[in-house]
mmCIF file of N, CA and C in Angstrom:
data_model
loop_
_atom_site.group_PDB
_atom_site.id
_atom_site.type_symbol
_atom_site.label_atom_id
_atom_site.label_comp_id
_atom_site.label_asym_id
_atom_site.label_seq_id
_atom_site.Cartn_x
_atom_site.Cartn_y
_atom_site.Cartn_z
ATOM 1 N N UNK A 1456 14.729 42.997 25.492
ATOM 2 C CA UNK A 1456 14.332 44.384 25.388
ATOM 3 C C UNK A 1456 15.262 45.130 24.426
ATOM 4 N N UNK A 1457 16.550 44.707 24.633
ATOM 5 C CA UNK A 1457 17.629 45.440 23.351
ATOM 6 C C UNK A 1457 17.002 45.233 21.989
ATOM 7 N N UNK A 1458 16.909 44.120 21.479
ATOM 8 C CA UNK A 1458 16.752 43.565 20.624
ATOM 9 C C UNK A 1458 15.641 44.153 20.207
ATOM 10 N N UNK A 1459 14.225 44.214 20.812
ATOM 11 C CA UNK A 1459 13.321 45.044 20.178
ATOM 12 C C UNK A 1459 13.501 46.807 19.798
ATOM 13 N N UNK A 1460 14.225 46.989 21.200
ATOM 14 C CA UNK A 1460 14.471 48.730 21.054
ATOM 15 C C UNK A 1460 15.245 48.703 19.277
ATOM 16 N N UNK A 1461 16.448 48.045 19.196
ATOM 17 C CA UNK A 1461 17.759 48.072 18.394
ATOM 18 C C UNK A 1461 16.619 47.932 17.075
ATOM 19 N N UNK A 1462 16.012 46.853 16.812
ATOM 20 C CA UNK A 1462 14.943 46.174 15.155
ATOM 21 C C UNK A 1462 14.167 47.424 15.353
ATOM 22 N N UNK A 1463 13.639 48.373 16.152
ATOM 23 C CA UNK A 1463 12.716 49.436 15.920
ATOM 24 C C UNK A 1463 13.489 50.814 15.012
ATOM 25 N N UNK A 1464 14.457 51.007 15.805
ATOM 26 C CA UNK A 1464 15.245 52.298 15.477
ATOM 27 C C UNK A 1464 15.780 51.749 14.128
ATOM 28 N N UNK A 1465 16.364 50.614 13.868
ATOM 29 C CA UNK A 1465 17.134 49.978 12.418
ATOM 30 C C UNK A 1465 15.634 50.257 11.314
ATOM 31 N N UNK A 1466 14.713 50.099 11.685
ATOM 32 C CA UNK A 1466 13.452 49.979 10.893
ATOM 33 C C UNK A 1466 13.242 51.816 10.782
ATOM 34 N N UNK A 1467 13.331 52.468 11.110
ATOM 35 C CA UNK A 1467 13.367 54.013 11.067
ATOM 36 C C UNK A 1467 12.159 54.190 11.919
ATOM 37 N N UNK A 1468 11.518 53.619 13.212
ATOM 38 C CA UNK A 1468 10.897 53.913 13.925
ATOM 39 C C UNK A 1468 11.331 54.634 15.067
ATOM 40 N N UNK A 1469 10.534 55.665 15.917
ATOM 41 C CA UNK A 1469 10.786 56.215 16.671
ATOM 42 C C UNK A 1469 10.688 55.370 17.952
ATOM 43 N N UNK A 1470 11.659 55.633 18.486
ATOM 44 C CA UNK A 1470 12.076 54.680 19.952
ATOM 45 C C UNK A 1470 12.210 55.428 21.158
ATOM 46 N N UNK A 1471 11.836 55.063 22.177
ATOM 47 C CA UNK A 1471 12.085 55.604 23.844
ATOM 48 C C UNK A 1471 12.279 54.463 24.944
ATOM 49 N N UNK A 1472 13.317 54.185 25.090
ATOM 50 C CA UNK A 1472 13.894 52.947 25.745
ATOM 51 C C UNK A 1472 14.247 53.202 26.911
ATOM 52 N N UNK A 1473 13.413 53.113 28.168
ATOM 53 C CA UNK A 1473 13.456 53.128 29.628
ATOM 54 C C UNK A 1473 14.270 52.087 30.089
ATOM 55 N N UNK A 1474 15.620 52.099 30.660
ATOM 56 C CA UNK A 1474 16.501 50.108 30.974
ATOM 57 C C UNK A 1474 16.938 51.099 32.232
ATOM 58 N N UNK A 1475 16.845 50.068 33.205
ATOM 59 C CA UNK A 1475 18.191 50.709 34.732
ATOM 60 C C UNK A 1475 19.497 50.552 33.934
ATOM 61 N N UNK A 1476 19.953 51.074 35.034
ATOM 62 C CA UNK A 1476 21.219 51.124 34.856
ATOM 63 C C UNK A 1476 21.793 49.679 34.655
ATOM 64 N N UNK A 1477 23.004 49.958 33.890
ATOM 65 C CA UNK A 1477 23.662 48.251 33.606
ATOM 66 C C UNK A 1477 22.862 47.524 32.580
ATOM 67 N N UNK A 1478 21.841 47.852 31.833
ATOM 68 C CA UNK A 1478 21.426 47.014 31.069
ATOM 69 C C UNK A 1478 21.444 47.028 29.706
ATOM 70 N N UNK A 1479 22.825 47.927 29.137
ATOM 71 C CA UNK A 1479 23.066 48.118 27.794
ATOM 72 C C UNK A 1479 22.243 49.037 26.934
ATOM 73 N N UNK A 1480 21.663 50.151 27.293
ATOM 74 C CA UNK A 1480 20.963 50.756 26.697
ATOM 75 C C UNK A 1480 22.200 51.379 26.155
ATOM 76 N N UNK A 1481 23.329 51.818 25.879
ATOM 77 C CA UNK A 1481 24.430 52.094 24.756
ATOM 78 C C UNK A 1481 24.123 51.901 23.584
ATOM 79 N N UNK A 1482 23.968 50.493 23.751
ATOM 80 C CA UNK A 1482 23.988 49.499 22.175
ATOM 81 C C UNK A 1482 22.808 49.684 21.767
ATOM 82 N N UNK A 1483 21.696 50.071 22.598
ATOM 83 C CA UNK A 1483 20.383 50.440 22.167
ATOM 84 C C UNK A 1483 20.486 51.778 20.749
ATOM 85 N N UNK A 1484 21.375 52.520 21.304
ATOM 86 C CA UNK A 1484 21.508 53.514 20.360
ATOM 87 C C UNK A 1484 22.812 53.531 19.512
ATOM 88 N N UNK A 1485 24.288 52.795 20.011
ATOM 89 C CA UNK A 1485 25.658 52.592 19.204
ATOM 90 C C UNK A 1485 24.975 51.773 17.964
ATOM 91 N N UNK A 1486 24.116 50.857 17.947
ATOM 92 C CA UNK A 1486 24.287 49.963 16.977
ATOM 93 C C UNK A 1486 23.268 50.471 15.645
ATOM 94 N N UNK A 1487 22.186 51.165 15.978
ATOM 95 C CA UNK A 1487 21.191 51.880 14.918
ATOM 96 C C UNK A 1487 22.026 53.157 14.400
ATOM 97 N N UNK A 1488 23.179 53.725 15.628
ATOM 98 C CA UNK A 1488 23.943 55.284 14.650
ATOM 99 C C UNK A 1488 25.174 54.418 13.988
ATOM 100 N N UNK A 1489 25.409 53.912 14.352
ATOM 101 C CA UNK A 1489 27.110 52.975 13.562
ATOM 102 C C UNK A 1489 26.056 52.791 12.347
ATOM 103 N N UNK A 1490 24.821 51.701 11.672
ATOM 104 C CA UNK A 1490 24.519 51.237 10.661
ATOM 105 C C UNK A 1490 24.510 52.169 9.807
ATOM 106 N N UNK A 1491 23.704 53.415 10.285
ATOM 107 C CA UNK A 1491 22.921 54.459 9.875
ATOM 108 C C UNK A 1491 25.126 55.761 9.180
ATOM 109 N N UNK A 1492 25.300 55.449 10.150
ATOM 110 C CA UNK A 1492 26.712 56.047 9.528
ATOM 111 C C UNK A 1492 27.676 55.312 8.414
ATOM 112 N N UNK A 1493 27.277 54.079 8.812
ATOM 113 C CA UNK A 1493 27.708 53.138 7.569
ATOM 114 C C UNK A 1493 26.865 52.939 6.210
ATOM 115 N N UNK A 1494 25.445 53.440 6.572
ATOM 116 C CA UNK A 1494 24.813 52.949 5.078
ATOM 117 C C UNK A 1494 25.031 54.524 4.496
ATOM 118 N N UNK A 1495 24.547 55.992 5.716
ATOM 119 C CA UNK A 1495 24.455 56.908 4.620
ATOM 120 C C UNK A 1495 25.496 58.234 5.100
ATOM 121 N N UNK A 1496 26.131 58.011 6.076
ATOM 122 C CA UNK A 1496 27.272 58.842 6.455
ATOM 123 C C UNK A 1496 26.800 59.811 7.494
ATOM 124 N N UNK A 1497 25.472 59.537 7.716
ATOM 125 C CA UNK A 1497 24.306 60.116 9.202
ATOM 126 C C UNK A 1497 25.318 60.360 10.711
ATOM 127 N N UNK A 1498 25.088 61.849 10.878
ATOM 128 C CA UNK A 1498 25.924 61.573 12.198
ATOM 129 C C UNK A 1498 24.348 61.825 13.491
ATOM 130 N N UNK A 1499 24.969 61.093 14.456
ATOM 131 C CA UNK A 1499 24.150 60.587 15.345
ATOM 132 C C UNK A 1499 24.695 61.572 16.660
ATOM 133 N N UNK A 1500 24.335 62.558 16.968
ATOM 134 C CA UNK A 1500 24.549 63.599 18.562
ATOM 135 C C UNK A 1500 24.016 62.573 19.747
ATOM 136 N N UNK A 1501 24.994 62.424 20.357
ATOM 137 C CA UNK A 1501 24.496 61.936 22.274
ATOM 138 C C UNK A 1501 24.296 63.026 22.995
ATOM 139 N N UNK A 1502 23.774 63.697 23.827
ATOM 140 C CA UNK A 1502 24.238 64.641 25.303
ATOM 141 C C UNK A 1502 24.199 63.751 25.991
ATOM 142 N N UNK A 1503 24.920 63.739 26.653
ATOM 143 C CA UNK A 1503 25.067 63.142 28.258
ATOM 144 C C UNK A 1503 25.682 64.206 28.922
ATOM 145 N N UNK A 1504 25.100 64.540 30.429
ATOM 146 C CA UNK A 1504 25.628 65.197 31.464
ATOM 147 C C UNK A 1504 27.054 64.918 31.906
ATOM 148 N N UNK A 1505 26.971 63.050 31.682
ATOM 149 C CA UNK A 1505 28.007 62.070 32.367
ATOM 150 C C UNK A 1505 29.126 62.298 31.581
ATOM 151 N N UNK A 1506 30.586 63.226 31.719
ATOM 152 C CA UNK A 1506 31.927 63.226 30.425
ATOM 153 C C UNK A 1506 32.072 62.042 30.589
ATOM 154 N N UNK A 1507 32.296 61.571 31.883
ATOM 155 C CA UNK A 1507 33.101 60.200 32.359
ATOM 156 C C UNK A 1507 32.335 58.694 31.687
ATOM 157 N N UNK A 1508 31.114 58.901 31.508
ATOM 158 C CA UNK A 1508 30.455 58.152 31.004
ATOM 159 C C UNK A 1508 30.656 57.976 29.285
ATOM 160 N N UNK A 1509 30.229 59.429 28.523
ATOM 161 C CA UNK A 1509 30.717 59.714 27.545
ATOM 162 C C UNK A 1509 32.284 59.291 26.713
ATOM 163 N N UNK A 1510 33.463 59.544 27.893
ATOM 164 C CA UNK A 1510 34.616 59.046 27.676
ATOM 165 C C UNK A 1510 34.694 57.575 27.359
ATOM 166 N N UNK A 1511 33.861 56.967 28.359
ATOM 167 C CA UNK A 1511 34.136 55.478 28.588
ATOM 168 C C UNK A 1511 33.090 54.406 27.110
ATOM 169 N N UNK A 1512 31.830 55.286 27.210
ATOM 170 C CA UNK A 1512 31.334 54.747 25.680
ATOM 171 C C UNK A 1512 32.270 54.727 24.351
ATOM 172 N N UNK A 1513 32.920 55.723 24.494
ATOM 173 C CA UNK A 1513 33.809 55.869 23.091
ATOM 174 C C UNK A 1513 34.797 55.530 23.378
ATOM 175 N N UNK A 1514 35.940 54.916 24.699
ATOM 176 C CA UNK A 1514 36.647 54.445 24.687
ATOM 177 C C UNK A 1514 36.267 53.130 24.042
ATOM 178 N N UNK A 1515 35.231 52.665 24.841
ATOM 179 C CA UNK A 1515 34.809 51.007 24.360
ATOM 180 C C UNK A 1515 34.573 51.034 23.254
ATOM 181 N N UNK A 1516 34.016 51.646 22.086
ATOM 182 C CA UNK A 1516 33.969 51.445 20.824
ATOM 183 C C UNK A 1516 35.467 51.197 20.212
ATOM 184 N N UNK A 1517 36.647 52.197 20.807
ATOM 185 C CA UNK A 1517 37.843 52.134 20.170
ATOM 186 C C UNK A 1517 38.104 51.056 20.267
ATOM 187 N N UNK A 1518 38.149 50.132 21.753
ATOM 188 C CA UNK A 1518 38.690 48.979 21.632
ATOM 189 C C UNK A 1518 38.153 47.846 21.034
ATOM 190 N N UNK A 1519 37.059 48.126 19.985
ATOM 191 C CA UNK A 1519 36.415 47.290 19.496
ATOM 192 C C UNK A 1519 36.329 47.704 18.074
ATOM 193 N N UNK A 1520 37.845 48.657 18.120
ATOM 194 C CA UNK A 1520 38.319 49.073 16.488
ATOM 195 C C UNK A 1520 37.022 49.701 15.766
ATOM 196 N N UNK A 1521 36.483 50.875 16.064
ATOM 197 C CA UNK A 1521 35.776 51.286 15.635
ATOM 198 C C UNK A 1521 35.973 52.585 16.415
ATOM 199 N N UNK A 1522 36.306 53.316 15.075
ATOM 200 C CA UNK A 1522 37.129 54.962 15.348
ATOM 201 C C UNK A 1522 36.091 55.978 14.841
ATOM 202 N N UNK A 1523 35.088 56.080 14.646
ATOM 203 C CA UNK A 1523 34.175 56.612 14.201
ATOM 204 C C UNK A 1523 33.232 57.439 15.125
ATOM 205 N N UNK A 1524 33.953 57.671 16.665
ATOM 206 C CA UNK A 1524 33.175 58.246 17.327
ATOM 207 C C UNK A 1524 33.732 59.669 18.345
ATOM 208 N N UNK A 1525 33.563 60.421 18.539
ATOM 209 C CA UNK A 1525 34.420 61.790 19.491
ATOM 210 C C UNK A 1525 33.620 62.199 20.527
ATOM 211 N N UNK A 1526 34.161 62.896 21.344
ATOM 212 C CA UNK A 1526 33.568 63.429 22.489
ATOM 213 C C UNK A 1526 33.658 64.556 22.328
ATOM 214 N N UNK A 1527 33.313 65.692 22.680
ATOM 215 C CA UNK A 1527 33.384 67.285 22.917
ATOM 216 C C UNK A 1527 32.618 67.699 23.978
ATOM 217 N N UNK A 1528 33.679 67.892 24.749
ATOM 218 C CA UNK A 1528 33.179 68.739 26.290
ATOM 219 C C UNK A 1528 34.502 69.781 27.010
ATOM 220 N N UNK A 1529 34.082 69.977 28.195
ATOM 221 C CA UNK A 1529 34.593 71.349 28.660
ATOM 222 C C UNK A 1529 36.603 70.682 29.219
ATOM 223 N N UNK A 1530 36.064 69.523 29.348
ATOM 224 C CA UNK A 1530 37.080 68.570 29.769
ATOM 225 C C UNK A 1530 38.460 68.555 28.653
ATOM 226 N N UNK A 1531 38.741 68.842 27.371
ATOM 227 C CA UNK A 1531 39.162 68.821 25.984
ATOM 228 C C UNK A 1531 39.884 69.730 26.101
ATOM 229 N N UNK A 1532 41.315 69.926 25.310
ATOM 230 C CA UNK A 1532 42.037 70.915 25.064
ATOM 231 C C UNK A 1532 41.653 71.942 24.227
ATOM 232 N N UNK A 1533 41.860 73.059 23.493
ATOM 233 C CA UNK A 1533 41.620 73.292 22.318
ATOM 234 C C UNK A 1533 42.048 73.343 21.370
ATOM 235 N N UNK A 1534 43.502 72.144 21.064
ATOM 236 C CA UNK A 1534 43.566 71.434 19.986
ATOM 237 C C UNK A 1534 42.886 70.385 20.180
ATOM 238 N N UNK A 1535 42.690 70.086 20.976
ATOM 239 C CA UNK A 1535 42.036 68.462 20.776
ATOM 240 C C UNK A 1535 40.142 68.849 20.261
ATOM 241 N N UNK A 1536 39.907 69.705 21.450
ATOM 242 C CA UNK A 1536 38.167 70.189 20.933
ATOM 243 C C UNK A 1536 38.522 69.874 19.355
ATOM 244 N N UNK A 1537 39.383 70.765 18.631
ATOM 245 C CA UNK A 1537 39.565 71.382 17.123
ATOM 246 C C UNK A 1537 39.060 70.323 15.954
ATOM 247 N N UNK A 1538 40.635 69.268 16.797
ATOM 248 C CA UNK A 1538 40.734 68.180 16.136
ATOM 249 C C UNK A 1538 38.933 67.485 15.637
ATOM 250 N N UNK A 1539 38.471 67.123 17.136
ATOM 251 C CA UNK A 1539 37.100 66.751 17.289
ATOM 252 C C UNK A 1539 36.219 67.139 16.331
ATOM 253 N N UNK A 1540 36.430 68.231 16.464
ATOM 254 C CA UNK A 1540 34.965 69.371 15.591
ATOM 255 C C UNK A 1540 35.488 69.042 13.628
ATOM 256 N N UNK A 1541 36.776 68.935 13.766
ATOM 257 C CA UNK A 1541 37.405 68.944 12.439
ATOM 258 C C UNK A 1541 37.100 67.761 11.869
ATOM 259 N N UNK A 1542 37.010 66.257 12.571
ATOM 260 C CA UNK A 1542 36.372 65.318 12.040
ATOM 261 C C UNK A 1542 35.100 65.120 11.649
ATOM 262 N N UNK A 1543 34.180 65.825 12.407
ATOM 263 C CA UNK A 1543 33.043 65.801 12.361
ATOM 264 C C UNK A 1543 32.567 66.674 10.929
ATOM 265 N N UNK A 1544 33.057 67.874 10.881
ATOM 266 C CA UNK A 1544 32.943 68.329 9.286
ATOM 267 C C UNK A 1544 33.404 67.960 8.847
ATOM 268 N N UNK A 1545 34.502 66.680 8.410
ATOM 269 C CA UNK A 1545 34.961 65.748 7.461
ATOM 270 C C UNK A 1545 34.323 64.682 7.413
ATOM 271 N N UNK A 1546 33.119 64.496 7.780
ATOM 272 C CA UNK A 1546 32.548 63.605 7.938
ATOM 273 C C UNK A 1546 33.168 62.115 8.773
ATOM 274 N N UNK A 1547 33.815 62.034 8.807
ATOM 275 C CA UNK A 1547 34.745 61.170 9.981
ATOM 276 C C UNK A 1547 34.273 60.494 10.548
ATOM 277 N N UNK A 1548 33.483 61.247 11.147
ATOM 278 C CA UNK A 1548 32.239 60.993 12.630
ATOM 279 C C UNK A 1548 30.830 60.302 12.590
ATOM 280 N N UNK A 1549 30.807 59.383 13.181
ATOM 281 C CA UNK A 1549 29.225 58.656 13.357
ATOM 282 C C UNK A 1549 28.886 59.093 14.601
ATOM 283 N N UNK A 1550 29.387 59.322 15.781
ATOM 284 C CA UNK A 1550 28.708 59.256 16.778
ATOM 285 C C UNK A 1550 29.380 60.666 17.432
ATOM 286 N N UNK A 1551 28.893 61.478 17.767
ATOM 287 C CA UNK A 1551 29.127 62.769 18.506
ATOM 288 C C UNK A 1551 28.902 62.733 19.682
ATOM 289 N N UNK A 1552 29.582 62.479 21.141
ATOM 290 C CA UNK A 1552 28.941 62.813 22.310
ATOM 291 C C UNK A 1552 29.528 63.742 22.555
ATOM 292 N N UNK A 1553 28.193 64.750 23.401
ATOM 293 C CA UNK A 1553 28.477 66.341 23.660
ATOM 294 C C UNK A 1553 28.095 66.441 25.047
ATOM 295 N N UNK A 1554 28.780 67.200 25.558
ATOM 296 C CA UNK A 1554 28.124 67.792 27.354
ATOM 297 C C UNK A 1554 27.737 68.959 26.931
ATOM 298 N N UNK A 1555 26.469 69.226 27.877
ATOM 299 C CA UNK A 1555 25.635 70.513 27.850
ATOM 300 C C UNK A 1555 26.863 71.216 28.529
#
């Protein structure tokens, strides 16, 4: 099911990927905004409700040496928000996760 969701969105098709929980729907969307930030510098917005969730997606990218992603939520200092927002207009940023 990844694999088709992931070849749809890489193809510039519109995708809606229903998975329970635990079944990698992340990579459903990390791996089409990483390409898409690597071929044309495209930044890719998440919301998630979840910070803790949010935190933990972009932790796991770091440890997989890939710095290209920030969080911004209520949780953030406001140097750190700054920092965040400051990469993102430097283009820096592929992946934006935001809390409503």
């Amino acid at each position: 099911m990844q694999q088709s969701i992931v070849e749809a969105a890489l193809a510039g098709e519109h995708v809606l990927g229903i998975l329970p929980t635990g079944t990698g729907k992340s990579l459903c969307y990390q791996i089409p905004a990483l390409s898409r930030y690597d071929k044309t510098g495209a930044l890719t917005v998440v919301i998630s409700p979840l910070v803790a969730l949010m935190a933990d997606q972009i932790a796991g990218l770091e440890q997989h040496n890939i710095g290209c992603s920030v969080a911004v939520n209520g949780l953030l200092s406001l140097p750190e928000r700054s920092d965040a927002l400051d990469r993102v207009r430097l283009g820096d940023v592929g992946i934006l996760g935001a809390a409503p």
